[in-house]
Amino acid sequence: MNEGLIPRRYAKALYLVAQEKNTDSRIYDMMKCLVKSFDAQPAFQEILANPYVAVADKCQLLSTAAGAEKADTVYADYLKLLTENRRLDMARDIAYAYIKLYRESNRIYEVKIVSAAPLSADEQLRLREMISRHLNGGIMEYTENVDPDLIGGFTVSVGNERIDASISNELKQLRLNLITK
């Protein structure tokens, strides 16, 4: 993901307008949907960069991918601005920058939990409470995945922090200790 100056400026401008019109959370949801669309369809970015694809088709594609409705005038104006400034191909990077800006402004933490087996409801609750205490509040968006390669235990990632309580990590540490002795 490119967090360059241009995407950040467009994201900040969009955020300020969306805040002013009280649609910042709706735009946030749309940007998350747009990012998922980019991740699901690698050719999406190539279509936006293709000069032979009509601009109207690109805008329609971006609207559909974001889940835009007719009432989303802020998003429509945003697409119009990108079109006028020939920046439609930067929509993905701007979406990432908007998500980051929105999360920072609203103290939203992206928490990724990976476990060796599906966690029970009690285990999920205990883990979420522990993470909440560690972060001193704020809103947390959880994603949970299962990775049998962990053998047992779990990993938790919050921003740049990572807690690795997996058996595979313990075995790796044990192996390193035995090799260095």
Backbone as ProteinMPNN parsed JSONL, in Angstrom:
{"seq_chain_A": "MNEGLIPRRYAKALYLVAQEKNTDSRIYDMMKCLVKSFDAQPAFQEILANPYVAVADKCQLLSTAAGAEKADTVYADYLKLLTENRRLDMARDIAYAYIKLYRESNRIYEVKIVSAAPLSADEQLRLREMISRHLNGGIMEYTENVDPDLIGGFTVSVGNERIDASISNELKQLRLNLITK", "coords_chain_A": {"N_chain_A": [[0.841, -1.168, 0.0], [0.584, 2.173, -0.855], [1.53, 4.931, 0.843], [1.781, 7.615, 0.105], [2.304, 11.172, -0.359], [0.33, 12.397, -2.007], [-1.989, 10.586, -1.991], [-2.56, 10.785, 0.784], [-3.221, 13.48, 1.061], [-5.558, 13.727, -0.512], [-7.161, 11.931, 0.897], [-7.314, 13.194, 3.377], [-8.642, 15.569, 2.675], [-11.07, 14.493, 1.77], [-11.917, 13.316, 4.152], [-12.283, 15.574, 5.807], [-14.373, 16.926, 4.469], [-16.328, 14.95, 4.575], [-16.645, 14.739, 7.34], [-17.665, 17.261, 7.897], [-20.124, 17.057, 6.629], [-21.215, 15.091, 8.066], [-20.879, 12.41, 7.302], [-18.727, 10.838, 7.618], [-18.345, 8.303, 8.852], [-19.848, 6.655, 7.198], [-18.46, 6.934, 4.771], [-16.09, 5.803, 5.616], [-16.867, 3.106, 5.953], [-17.447, 2.561, 3.286], [-14.936, 2.879, 2.116], [-13.542, 0.779, 3.313], [-14.912, -1.336, 2.146], [-14.236, -0.875, -0.505], [-11.463, -1.315, -0.456], [-11.463, -4.054, 0.166], [-12.56, -4.981, -2.198], [-10.543, -4.338, -4.028], [-8.554, -6.028, -3.022], [-9.715, -8.513, -3.467], [-9.948, -8.649, -6.215], [-7.382, -8.61, -8.183], [-7.001, -7.523, -10.755], [-8.392, -5.207, -10.778], [-7.022, -2.777, -10.202], [-5.485, -2.566, -12.506], [-7.438, -2.102, -14.428], [-8.305, 0.45, -13.703], [-6.034, 1.893, -14.319], [-5.881, 1.631, -17.021], [-5.891, 3.34, -20.03], [-7.723, 2.988, -22.07], [-10.133, 2.267, -21.064], [-13.244, 3.647, -20.451], [-13.778, 6.684, -18.644], [-16.201, 7.058, -17.314], [-16.991, 4.42, -16.963], [-15.007, 3.546, -15.229], [-15.582, 5.116, -12.983], [-18.121, 4.14, -12.369], [-17.454, 1.527, -11.748], [-15.852, 1.943, -9.47], [-17.785, 3.033, -7.777], [-19.608, 0.922, -7.509], [-17.937, -1.036, -6.396], [-17.405, 0.102, -3.934], [-19.837, 0.071, -2.772], [-21.599, 2.17, -3.064], [-24.437, 4.324, -2.856], [-27.264, 6.139, -4.219], [-27.689, 8.237, -2.473], [-25.23, 8.856, -1.484], [-23.686, 11.397, -1.838], [-21.335, 12.73, -1.19], [-19.343, 10.885, -1.74], [-19.757, 10.624, -4.492], [-19.077, 13.205, -5.331], [-16.422, 13.145, -4.613], [-15.402, 11.196, -6.387], [-15.817, 12.618, -8.73], [-13.997, 14.693, -8.378], [-11.581, 13.245, -8.373], [-11.676, 12.354, -11.0], [-11.559, 14.765, -12.475], [-8.998, 15.591, -11.794], [-7.486, 13.601, -12.785], [-6.875, 11.28, -11.23], [-7.983, 8.814, -10.71], [-6.754, 6.34, -10.761], [-5.47, 6.261, -8.375], [-7.211, 5.57, -6.423], [-7.264, 3.306, -4.735], [-4.999, 3.636, -3.037], [-5.713, 6.026, -1.839], [-7.982, 5.216, -0.495], [-6.872, 3.451, 1.414], [-5.362, 5.347, 2.839], [-7.409, 6.997, 3.821], [-8.784, 5.221, 5.504], [-6.808, 4.735, 7.416], [-6.464, 7.339, 8.469], [-9.048, 7.841, 9.487], [-9.232, 5.828, 11.431], [-7.166, 6.587, 13.186], [-8.132, 9.078, 14.04], [-10.444, 8.364, 15.385], [-9.709, 6.584, 17.327], [-9.57, 3.799, 16.667], [-8.705, 0.48, 16.645], [-7.129, -1.993, 14.766], [-7.379, -5.306, 15.191], [-5.879, -8.362, 14.88], [-6.455, -11.69, 15.204], [-5.074, -14.826, 15.306], [-5.521, -18.199, 15.513], [-4.749, -21.615, 16.407], [-6.843, -23.373, 16.373], [-10.422, -23.019, 16.137], [-11.599, -20.541, 18.388], [-13.32, -20.787, 21.498], [-16.385, -19.25, 22.672], [-16.009, -18.218, 25.268], [-13.211, -18.101, 25.419], [-12.697, -16.255, 23.379], [-13.942, -13.987, 24.472], [-12.411, -13.582, 26.853], [-9.901, -13.073, 25.715], [-10.423, -10.793, 24.178], [-11.113, -8.985, 26.22], [-8.672, -8.817, 27.558], [-7.087, -7.644, 25.557], [-8.424, -5.239, 25.261], [-7.97, -4.042, 27.783], [-5.214, -3.73, 27.587], [-5.033, -1.836, 25.561], [-6.185, 0.38, 26.661], [-8.911, 1.114, 26.286], [-10.815, 2.511, 23.562], [-11.929, 1.717, 20.239], [-12.225, -1.476, 18.889], [-11.562, -3.339, 16.016], [-12.042, -6.509, 15.115], [-10.46, -9.241, 13.52], [-10.589, -12.617, 12.917], [-8.791, -15.56, 12.412], [-8.037, -18.959, 11.479], [-5.198, -20.938, 11.787], [-3.746, -23.813, 11.296], [-1.028, -24.399, 11.307], [0.095, -23.21, 13.486], [0.068, -25.002, 15.484], [-0.751, -24.988, 18.234], [-2.264, -22.648, 20.535], [-2.101, -19.046, 20.008], [-1.842, -15.996, 18.016], [-1.674, -12.475, 18.341], [-2.165, -9.475, 16.735], [-1.762, -6.031, 16.836], [-1.683, -3.186, 15.263], [1.648, -2.287, 15.133], [2.419, -3.991, 17.091], [2.896, -7.287, 18.345], [1.786, -10.266, 19.731], [2.901, -13.41, 20.379], [1.755, -16.336, 21.187], [1.993, -18.983, 20.488], [2.408, -22.512, 19.978], [4.096, -23.288, 17.941], [5.825, -21.11, 17.835], [7.014, -21.325, 20.357], [8.38, -23.752, 20.036], [10.132, -22.999, 18.041], [11.651, -21.065, 19.395], [12.785, -22.683, 21.359], [14.325, -24.372, 19.743], [16.146, -22.492, 18.708], [17.443, -21.771, 21.061], [18.68, -24.19, 21.719], [20.423, -24.489, 19.578], [22.184, -22.327, 19.904], [23.583, -23.003, 22.155]], "CA_chain_A": [[0.0, 0.0, 0.0], [1.357, 3.396, -0.989], [1.049, 5.987, 1.722], [2.452, 8.804, -0.361], [1.766, 12.486, -0.05], [-0.898, 12.673, -2.759], [-3.136, 9.879, -1.406], [-2.882, 11.327, 2.115], [-3.897, 14.782, 0.903], [-6.925, 13.475, -0.965], [-7.874, 11.289, 2.004], [-7.581, 14.214, 4.395], [-9.686, 16.453, 2.148], [-12.315, 13.729, 1.801], [-12.3, 13.152, 5.556], [-12.786, 16.855, 6.313], [-15.683, 17.171, 3.865], [-17.25, 13.945, 5.119], [-16.927, 15.133, 8.725], [-18.523, 18.443, 7.828], [-21.462, 16.63, 6.211], [-21.581, 14.015, 8.987], [-20.912, 11.138, 6.592], [-17.386, 10.257, 7.712], [-18.394, 6.869, 9.151], [-20.348, 5.986, 5.987], [-17.338, 6.909, 3.833], [-15.163, 4.822, 6.167], [-17.374, 1.783, 5.579], [-17.304, 2.42, 1.836], [-13.516, 2.713, 1.815], [-13.197, -0.595, 3.683], [-15.5, -2.182, 1.109], [-13.429, -0.656, -1.705], [-10.189, -2.015, -0.251], [-11.751, -5.492, 0.029], [-12.754, -5.24, -3.627], [-9.211, -4.329, -4.636], [-7.848, -7.232, -2.585], [-10.354, -9.682, -4.056], [-9.773, -8.619, -7.67], [-6.104, -7.965, -8.516], [-7.077, -6.813, -12.037], [-9.114, -3.959, -10.548], [-6.086, -1.661, -10.34], [-5.095, -2.486, -13.922], [-8.558, -1.499, -15.151], [-8.287, 1.888, -13.427], [-4.873, 2.494, -14.964], [-5.992, 1.433, -18.462], [-6.427, 4.545, -20.681], [-8.759, 2.635, -23.031], [-11.404, 2.084, -20.354], [-13.907, 4.948, -20.306], [-13.777, 7.246, -17.294], [-17.515, 6.786, -16.711], [-16.972, 3.016, -16.541], [-14.144, 3.477, -14.051], [-16.34, 5.687, -11.855], [-19.176, 3.182, -12.036], [-16.78, 0.401, -11.1], [-15.47, 2.38, -8.115], [-19.017, 3.196, -6.993], [-20.134, -0.411, -7.219], [-16.999, -1.712, -5.495], [-17.501, 0.712, -2.607], [-21.198, -0.082, -2.256], [-22.205, 3.506, -3.044], [-25.853, 4.464, -3.189], [-27.551, 7.469, -4.771], [-27.637, 9.228, -1.401], [-23.829, 9.101, -1.127], [-23.242, 12.511, -2.682], [-19.943, 13.061, -0.872], [-18.518, 9.943, -2.501], [-19.901, 10.987, -5.909], [-18.255, 14.407, -5.53], [-15.03, 12.689, -4.498], [-15.062, 10.57, -7.665], [-15.761, 13.69, -9.718], [-12.717, 15.378, -8.157], [-10.526, 12.353, -8.866], [-11.767, 12.354, -12.461], [-11.063, 16.051, -12.967], [-7.553, 15.691, -11.561], [-6.88, 12.4, -13.362], [-6.32, 10.506, -10.117], [-8.79, 7.62, -10.449], [-5.879, 5.197, -10.533], [-4.967, 6.323, -6.999], [-8.348, 5.329, -5.523], [-6.901, 2.293, -3.734], [-4.094, 4.234, -2.069], [-6.481, 7.03, -1.099], [-8.854, 4.464, 0.416], [-6.033, 3.033, 2.541], [-5.012, 6.535, 3.626], [-8.619, 7.429, 4.52], [-9.025, 4.266, 6.589], [-5.802, 5.004, 8.447], [-6.795, 8.63, 9.081], [-10.284, 7.676, 10.256], [-8.931, 5.029, 12.618], [-6.382, 7.399, 14.117], [-8.991, 10.134, 14.585], [-11.508, 7.795, 16.218], [-9.109, 5.581, 18.213], [-9.998, 2.469, 16.257], [-7.55, -0.401, 16.521], [-7.354, -3.204, 13.994], [-6.835, -6.417, 15.953], [-5.908, -9.618, 14.124], [-6.234, -12.856, 16.065], [-4.909, -16.068, 14.563], [-5.41, -19.31, 16.467], [-4.536, -22.922, 15.794], [-8.175, -23.968, 16.241], [-11.426, -22.004, 16.462], [-11.697, -20.215, 19.812], [-14.67, -20.842, 22.077], [-16.928, -17.931, 23.006], [-15.35, -17.773, 26.5], [-11.824, -17.745, 25.091], [-12.755, -15.005, 22.632], [-14.282, -12.925, 25.414], [-11.235, -13.322, 27.708], [-8.849, -12.489, 24.886], [-10.847, -9.424, 23.841], [-10.999, -8.172, 27.437], [-7.244, -8.602, 27.791], [-6.63, -6.687, 24.553], [-9.05, -3.955, 25.598], [-7.218, -3.473, 28.914], [-3.886, -3.356, 27.082], [-5.139, -0.642, 24.708], [-6.835, 1.458, 27.415], [-10.151, 1.535, 25.633], [-10.818, 2.651, 22.116], [-12.772, 0.781, 19.514], [-11.399, -2.495, 18.257], [-12.126, -4.117, 14.921], [-11.4, -7.816, 15.188], [-10.518, -10.26, 12.476], [-10.115, -13.87, 13.492], [-8.482, -16.603, 11.433], [-7.509, -20.212, 12.017], [-4.003, -21.399, 11.084], [-3.303, -25.041, 11.968], [0.435, -24.432, 11.393], [0.51, -22.72, 14.809], [0.033, -26.225, 16.296], [-1.587, -24.672, 19.383], [-2.103, -21.273, 20.972], [-2.617, -17.983, 19.162], [-1.075, -14.757, 17.865], [-2.499, -11.276, 18.307], [-1.464, -8.328, 16.15], [-2.433, -4.743, 16.951], [-0.731, -2.238, 14.696], [3.002, -2.829, 15.033], [2.652, -4.902, 18.213], [2.481, -8.672, 18.098], [1.951, -11.226, 20.816], [2.916, -14.742, 19.791], [1.619, -17.359, 22.222], [1.732, -20.224, 19.77], [3.337, -23.611, 20.245], [5.127, -23.256, 16.895], [6.812, -20.104, 18.249], [7.752, -21.901, 21.478], [9.302, -24.74, 19.475], [11.165, -22.242, 17.328], [12.519, -20.474, 20.413], [13.524, -23.797, 21.957], [15.312, -24.779, 18.749], [17.188, -21.456, 18.679], [18.204, -21.89, 22.313], [19.529, -25.386, 21.637], [21.466, -24.256, 18.579], [23.169, -21.355, 20.406], [24.321, -23.548, 23.312]], "C_chain_A": [[0.885, 1.231, 0.0], [0.754, 4.468, -0.101], [1.752, 7.29, 1.381], [1.695, 10.068, -0.011], [0.424, 12.734, -0.74], [-2.095, 11.899, -2.199], [-3.542, 10.421, -0.03], [-3.626, 12.646, 2.003], [-5.338, 14.605, 0.448], [-7.751, 12.856, 0.158], [-8.24, 12.308, 3.077], [-8.689, 15.163, 3.94], [-11.046, 15.753, 2.182], [-12.818, 13.583, 3.23], [-12.908, 14.444, 6.117], [-14.171, 17.172, 5.749], [-16.71, 16.201, 4.439], [-17.619, 14.262, 6.561], [-17.909, 16.294, 8.754], [-19.963, 18.056, 7.497], [-21.964, 15.447, 7.03], [-21.753, 12.663, 8.284], [-19.568, 10.413, 6.684], [-17.412, 8.765, 8.016], [-18.919, 6.08, 7.949], [-19.223, 5.873, 4.949], [-16.3, 5.894, 4.306], [-15.586, 3.405, 5.78], [-17.205, 1.528, 4.082], [-15.845, 2.196, 1.45], [-13.035, 1.309, 2.198], [-13.723, -1.572, 2.636], [-14.683, -2.079, -0.185], [-12.1, -1.391, -1.611], [-10.386, -3.526, -0.387], [-11.932, -5.862, -1.437], [-11.42, -5.268, -4.358], [-8.447, -5.604, -4.28], [-8.407, -8.49, -3.251], [-10.119, -9.786, -5.563], [-8.483, -7.89, -8.043], [-6.14, -7.166, -9.823], [-7.776, -5.461, -11.913], [-8.206, -2.746, -10.776], [-5.664, -1.475, -11.801], [-6.193, -1.832, -14.758], [-8.553, 0.008, -14.947], [-7.131, 2.592, -14.136], [-4.953, 2.414, -16.493], [-6.615, 2.668, -19.124], [-7.552, 4.243, -21.674], [-10.11, 2.343, -22.387], [-11.987, 3.468, -20.103], [-13.936, 5.39, -18.845], [-15.098, 6.968, -16.588], [-17.584, 5.344, -16.213], [-16.117, 2.835, -15.288], [-14.878, 3.998, -12.821], [-17.451, 4.746, -11.409], [-18.603, 1.984, -11.293], [-16.4, 0.751, -9.657], [-16.698, 2.554, -7.219], [-19.579, 1.848, -6.575], [-19.251, -1.127, -6.198], [-17.077, -1.171, -4.076], [-18.882, 0.537, -1.985], [-21.922, 1.246, -2.17], [-23.667, 3.44, -3.463], [-26.08, 5.873, -3.713], [-27.439, 8.558, -3.722], [-26.201, 9.591, -1.002], [-23.224, 10.189, -2.02], [-21.798, 12.9, -2.413], [-19.006, 12.153, -1.66], [-18.575, 10.266, -3.996], [-19.059, 12.226, -6.225], [-16.772, 14.075, -5.478], [-14.572, 12.056, -5.808], [-14.954, 11.613, -8.775], [-14.43, 14.444, -9.605], [-11.549, 14.533, -8.665], [-10.502, 12.332, -10.396], [-11.169, 13.628, -13.038], [-9.546, 16.165, -12.854], [-6.786, 14.472, -12.066], [-6.165, 11.551, -12.301], [-7.134, 9.25, -9.801], [-7.929, 6.4, -10.155], [-5.276, 5.187, -9.132], [-6.048, 5.998, -5.967], [-8.012, 4.339, -4.414], [-6.024, 2.9, -2.64], [-4.804, 5.287, -1.219], [-7.398, 6.335, -0.099], [-8.071, 3.995, 1.638], [-5.698, 4.222, 3.45], [-6.216, 7.043, 4.418], [-8.893, 6.523, 5.722], [-8.064, 4.537, 7.743], [-6.124, 6.297, 9.197], [-8.029, 8.516, 9.971], [-10.017, 6.895, 11.546], [-8.138, 5.829, 13.643], [-7.254, 8.444, 14.799], [-10.025, 9.605, 15.567], [-11.032, 6.699, 17.166], [-9.663, 4.183, 17.934], [-8.744, 1.647, 16.018], [-7.953, -1.636, 15.726], [-6.624, -4.337, 14.71], [-7.0, -7.693, 15.132], [-5.533, -10.753, 15.065], [-6.156, -14.09, 15.173], [-4.701, -17.167, 15.591], [-5.248, -20.622, 15.707], [-5.853, -23.648, 15.543], [-9.191, -22.872, 16.573], [-11.539, -21.801, 17.973], [-13.144, -20.328, 20.274], [-15.115, -19.415, 22.404], [-16.259, -17.372, 24.258], [-13.915, -17.334, 26.231], [-11.77, -16.435, 24.31], [-13.001, -13.829, 23.562], [-13.09, -12.567, 26.294], [-10.136, -12.621, 26.924], [-9.187, -11.047, 24.524], [-10.756, -8.492, 25.045], [-9.546, -7.843, 27.732], [-6.705, -7.546, 26.816], [-7.177, -5.299, 24.858], [-8.327, -3.269, 26.757], [-5.855, -2.972, 28.459], [-3.946, -2.049, 26.297], [-5.788, 0.545, 25.407], [-8.065, 1.994, 26.694], [-9.982, 1.696, 24.134], [-11.723, 1.602, 21.505], [-11.864, -0.218, 18.817], [-12.182, -3.209, 17.172], [-11.35, -5.423, 14.852], [-11.523, -8.575, 13.866], [-9.908, -11.512, 13.083], [-9.93, -14.893, 12.381], [-7.961, -17.835, 12.161], [-6.336, -20.628, 11.142], [-3.471, -22.631, 11.815], [-1.784, -25.144, 12.105], [0.948, -23.907, 12.737], [0.608, -23.872, 15.806], [-0.887, -26.053, 17.5], [-1.362, -23.223, 19.757], [-2.642, -20.277, 19.954], [-1.575, -16.884, 18.986], [-2.077, -13.617, 17.801], [-1.645, -10.141, 17.751], [-2.341, -7.095, 16.274], [-1.435, -3.704, 16.455], [0.625, -2.89, 14.527], [3.33, -3.813, 16.147], [2.162, -6.302, 17.852], [2.787, -9.525, 19.321], [1.855, -12.604, 20.179], [2.929, -15.774, 20.915], [1.291, -18.698, 21.57], [2.778, -21.267, 20.115], [4.441, -23.622, 19.191], [6.207, -22.232, 17.23], [7.655, -20.63, 19.412], [8.779, -22.919, 20.991], [10.452, -24.049, 18.743], [12.157, -21.632, 18.31], [13.384, -21.54, 21.079], [14.634, -24.262, 21.016], [16.47, -23.781, 18.705], [18.072, -21.526, 19.921], [19.155, -23.08, 22.269], [20.666, -25.194, 20.652], [22.567, -23.331, 19.129], [23.976, -21.886, 21.58], [25.36, -24.546, 22.897]], "O_chain_A": [[1.837, 1.314, 0.777], [-0.399, 4.861, -0.278], [2.256, 7.984, 2.264], [0.602, 10.034, 0.554], [-0.513, 13.228, -0.113], [-3.136, 12.508, -1.951], [-4.73, 10.503, 0.282], [-4.559, 12.902, 2.763], [-6.24, 15.264, 0.966], [-8.911, 13.219, 0.349], [-9.346, 12.283, 3.617], [-9.569, 15.519, 4.724], [-12.048, 16.349, 2.575], [-14.015, 13.712, 3.485], [-13.923, 14.408, 6.813], [-15.045, 17.638, 6.48], [-17.834, 16.594, 4.751], [-18.766, 14.078, 6.966], [-18.86, 16.304, 9.536], [-20.908, 18.65, 8.016], [-23.009, 14.871, 6.727], [-22.642, 11.881, 8.619], [-19.303, 9.486, 5.918], [-16.582, 8.023, 7.49], [-18.478, 4.956, 7.709], [-19.061, 4.826, 4.322], [-15.695, 5.2, 3.488], [-14.765, 2.603, 5.335], [-16.864, 0.422, 3.665], [-15.555, 1.406, 0.552], [-12.217, 0.718, 1.493], [-13.038, -2.533, 2.285], [-14.468, -3.077, -0.872], [-11.661, -2.016, -2.576], [-9.556, -4.202, -0.995], [-11.505, -6.933, -1.868], [-11.194, -6.127, -5.21], [-7.775, -6.189, -5.129], [-7.661, -9.419, -3.562], [-10.095, -10.885, -6.118], [-8.495, -6.669, -8.203], [-5.371, -6.216, -9.976], [-7.751, -4.662, -12.849], [-8.588, -1.801, -11.466], [-5.508, -0.346, -12.266], [-5.901, -1.087, -15.694], [-8.768, 0.766, -15.893], [-7.247, 3.759, -14.508], [-4.17, 3.066, -17.184], [-7.756, 3.014, -18.815], [-8.266, 5.159, -22.082], [-11.114, 2.189, -23.082], [-11.298, 4.356, -19.601], [-14.098, 4.576, -17.936], [-15.113, 6.673, -15.393], [-18.167, 5.075, -15.163], [-16.466, 2.061, -14.397], [-14.808, 3.399, -11.748], [-17.69, 4.577, -10.213], [-19.194, 1.492, -10.332], [-16.603, -0.047, -8.741], [-16.643, 2.25, -6.027], [-19.978, 1.66, -5.426], [-19.749, -1.745, -5.257], [-16.841, -1.906, -3.117], [-19.074, 0.824, -0.803], [-22.769, 1.435, -1.297], [-24.07, 2.627, -4.294], [-25.179, 6.709, -3.654], [-27.122, 9.7, -4.056], [-25.994, 10.546, -0.253], [-22.357, 9.916, -2.85], [-21.105, 13.357, -3.322], [-17.991, 12.608, -2.186], [-17.559, 10.191, -4.687], [-18.404, 12.286, -7.266], [-15.968, 14.653, -6.209], [-13.476, 12.347, -6.287], [-14.101, 11.504, -9.655], [-13.816, 14.789, -10.614], [-10.637, 15.05, -9.31], [-9.434, 12.297, -11.007], [-10.37, 13.581, -13.974], [-8.893, 16.76, -13.711], [-5.591, 14.327, -11.809], [-5.009, 11.163, -12.466], [-6.981, 8.68, -8.721], [-8.329, 5.525, -9.386], [-4.639, 4.209, -8.741], [-5.819, 6.137, -4.766], [-8.434, 4.523, -3.272], [-6.279, 2.698, -1.453], [-4.53, 5.421, -0.027], [-7.571, 6.814, 1.022], [-8.544, 4.122, 2.768], [-5.747, 4.111, 4.675], [-6.066, 7.473, 5.562], [-9.195, 7.0, 6.816], [-8.468, 4.565, 8.906], [-6.061, 6.336, 10.426], [-8.045, 9.039, 11.085], [-10.512, 7.254, 12.614], [-8.414, 5.752, 14.84], [-7.128, 8.67, 16.002], [-10.436, 10.319, 16.481], [-11.842, 5.971, 17.74], [-10.15, 3.491, 18.828], [-7.841, 2.058, 15.29], [-8.991, -2.245, 15.985], [-5.398, -4.325, 14.82], [-8.109, -8.058, 14.74], [-4.446, -10.775, 15.643], [-7.062, -14.36, 14.384], [-3.812, -17.078, 16.438], [-5.568, -20.718, 14.522], [-5.962, -24.444, 14.61], [-8.841, -21.892, 17.23], [-11.569, -22.764, 18.739], [-14.073, -20.004, 19.534], [-14.303, -18.49, 22.408], [-15.969, -16.177, 24.316], [-13.461, -16.316, 26.753], [-10.898, -15.6, 24.552], [-12.343, -12.795, 23.453], [-12.782, -11.388, 26.47], [-9.514, -11.681, 27.42], [-8.317, -10.177, 24.564], [-10.363, -7.334, 24.903], [-9.225, -6.718, 28.114], [-5.952, -6.658, 27.215], [-6.467, -4.303, 24.725], [-8.096, -2.06, 26.722], [-5.397, -1.916, 28.894], [-3.017, -1.244, 26.358], [-5.927, 1.61, 24.807], [-8.218, 3.204, 26.523], [-9.107, 1.083, 23.523], [-12.217, 0.709, 22.194], [-10.852, 0.157, 18.224], [-13.319, -3.63, 17.382], [-10.153, -5.436, 14.566], [-12.557, -8.543, 13.2], [-8.838, -11.463, 13.69], [-10.796, -15.067, 11.523], [-7.507, -17.76, 13.303], [-6.448, -20.671, 9.916], [-2.815, -22.499, 12.848], [-1.299, -25.905, 12.941], [2.106, -24.133, 13.088], [1.19, -23.704, 16.878], [-1.729, -26.915, 17.751], [-0.37, -22.624, 19.341], [-3.513, -20.6, 19.147], [-0.569, -16.836, 19.695], [-3.181, -13.768, 17.277], [-0.543, -9.882, 18.235], [-3.505, -7.1, 15.874], [-0.465, -3.382, 17.141], [0.749, -3.919, 13.863], [4.408, -4.408, 16.147], [1.161, -6.476, 17.157], [3.892, -9.503, 19.863], [0.865, -12.933, 19.525], [3.969, -16.049, 21.514], [0.429, -19.443, 22.038], [3.9, -20.935, 20.497], [5.592, -23.929, 19.502], [7.382, -22.458, 16.94], [8.865, -20.41, 19.453], [9.911, -22.947, 21.474], [11.603, -24.478, 18.826], [13.366, -21.676, 18.083], [14.57, -21.323, 21.33], [15.757, -24.516, 21.453], [17.635, -24.177, 18.669], [19.289, -21.361, 19.842], [20.295, -22.991, 22.724], [21.768, -25.694, 20.878], [23.747, -23.538, 18.847], [24.968, -21.268, 21.964], [26.064, -25.094, 23.745]]}, "name": "protein", "num_of_chains": 1, "seq": "MNEGLIPRRYAKALYLVAQEKNTDSRIYDMMKCLVKSFDAQPAFQEILANPYVAVADKCQLLSTAAGAEKADTVYADYLKLLTENRRLDMARDIAYAYIKLYRESNRIYEVKIVSAAPLSADEQLRLREMISRHLNGGIMEYTENVDPDLIGGFTVSVGNERIDASISNELKQLRLNLITK"}
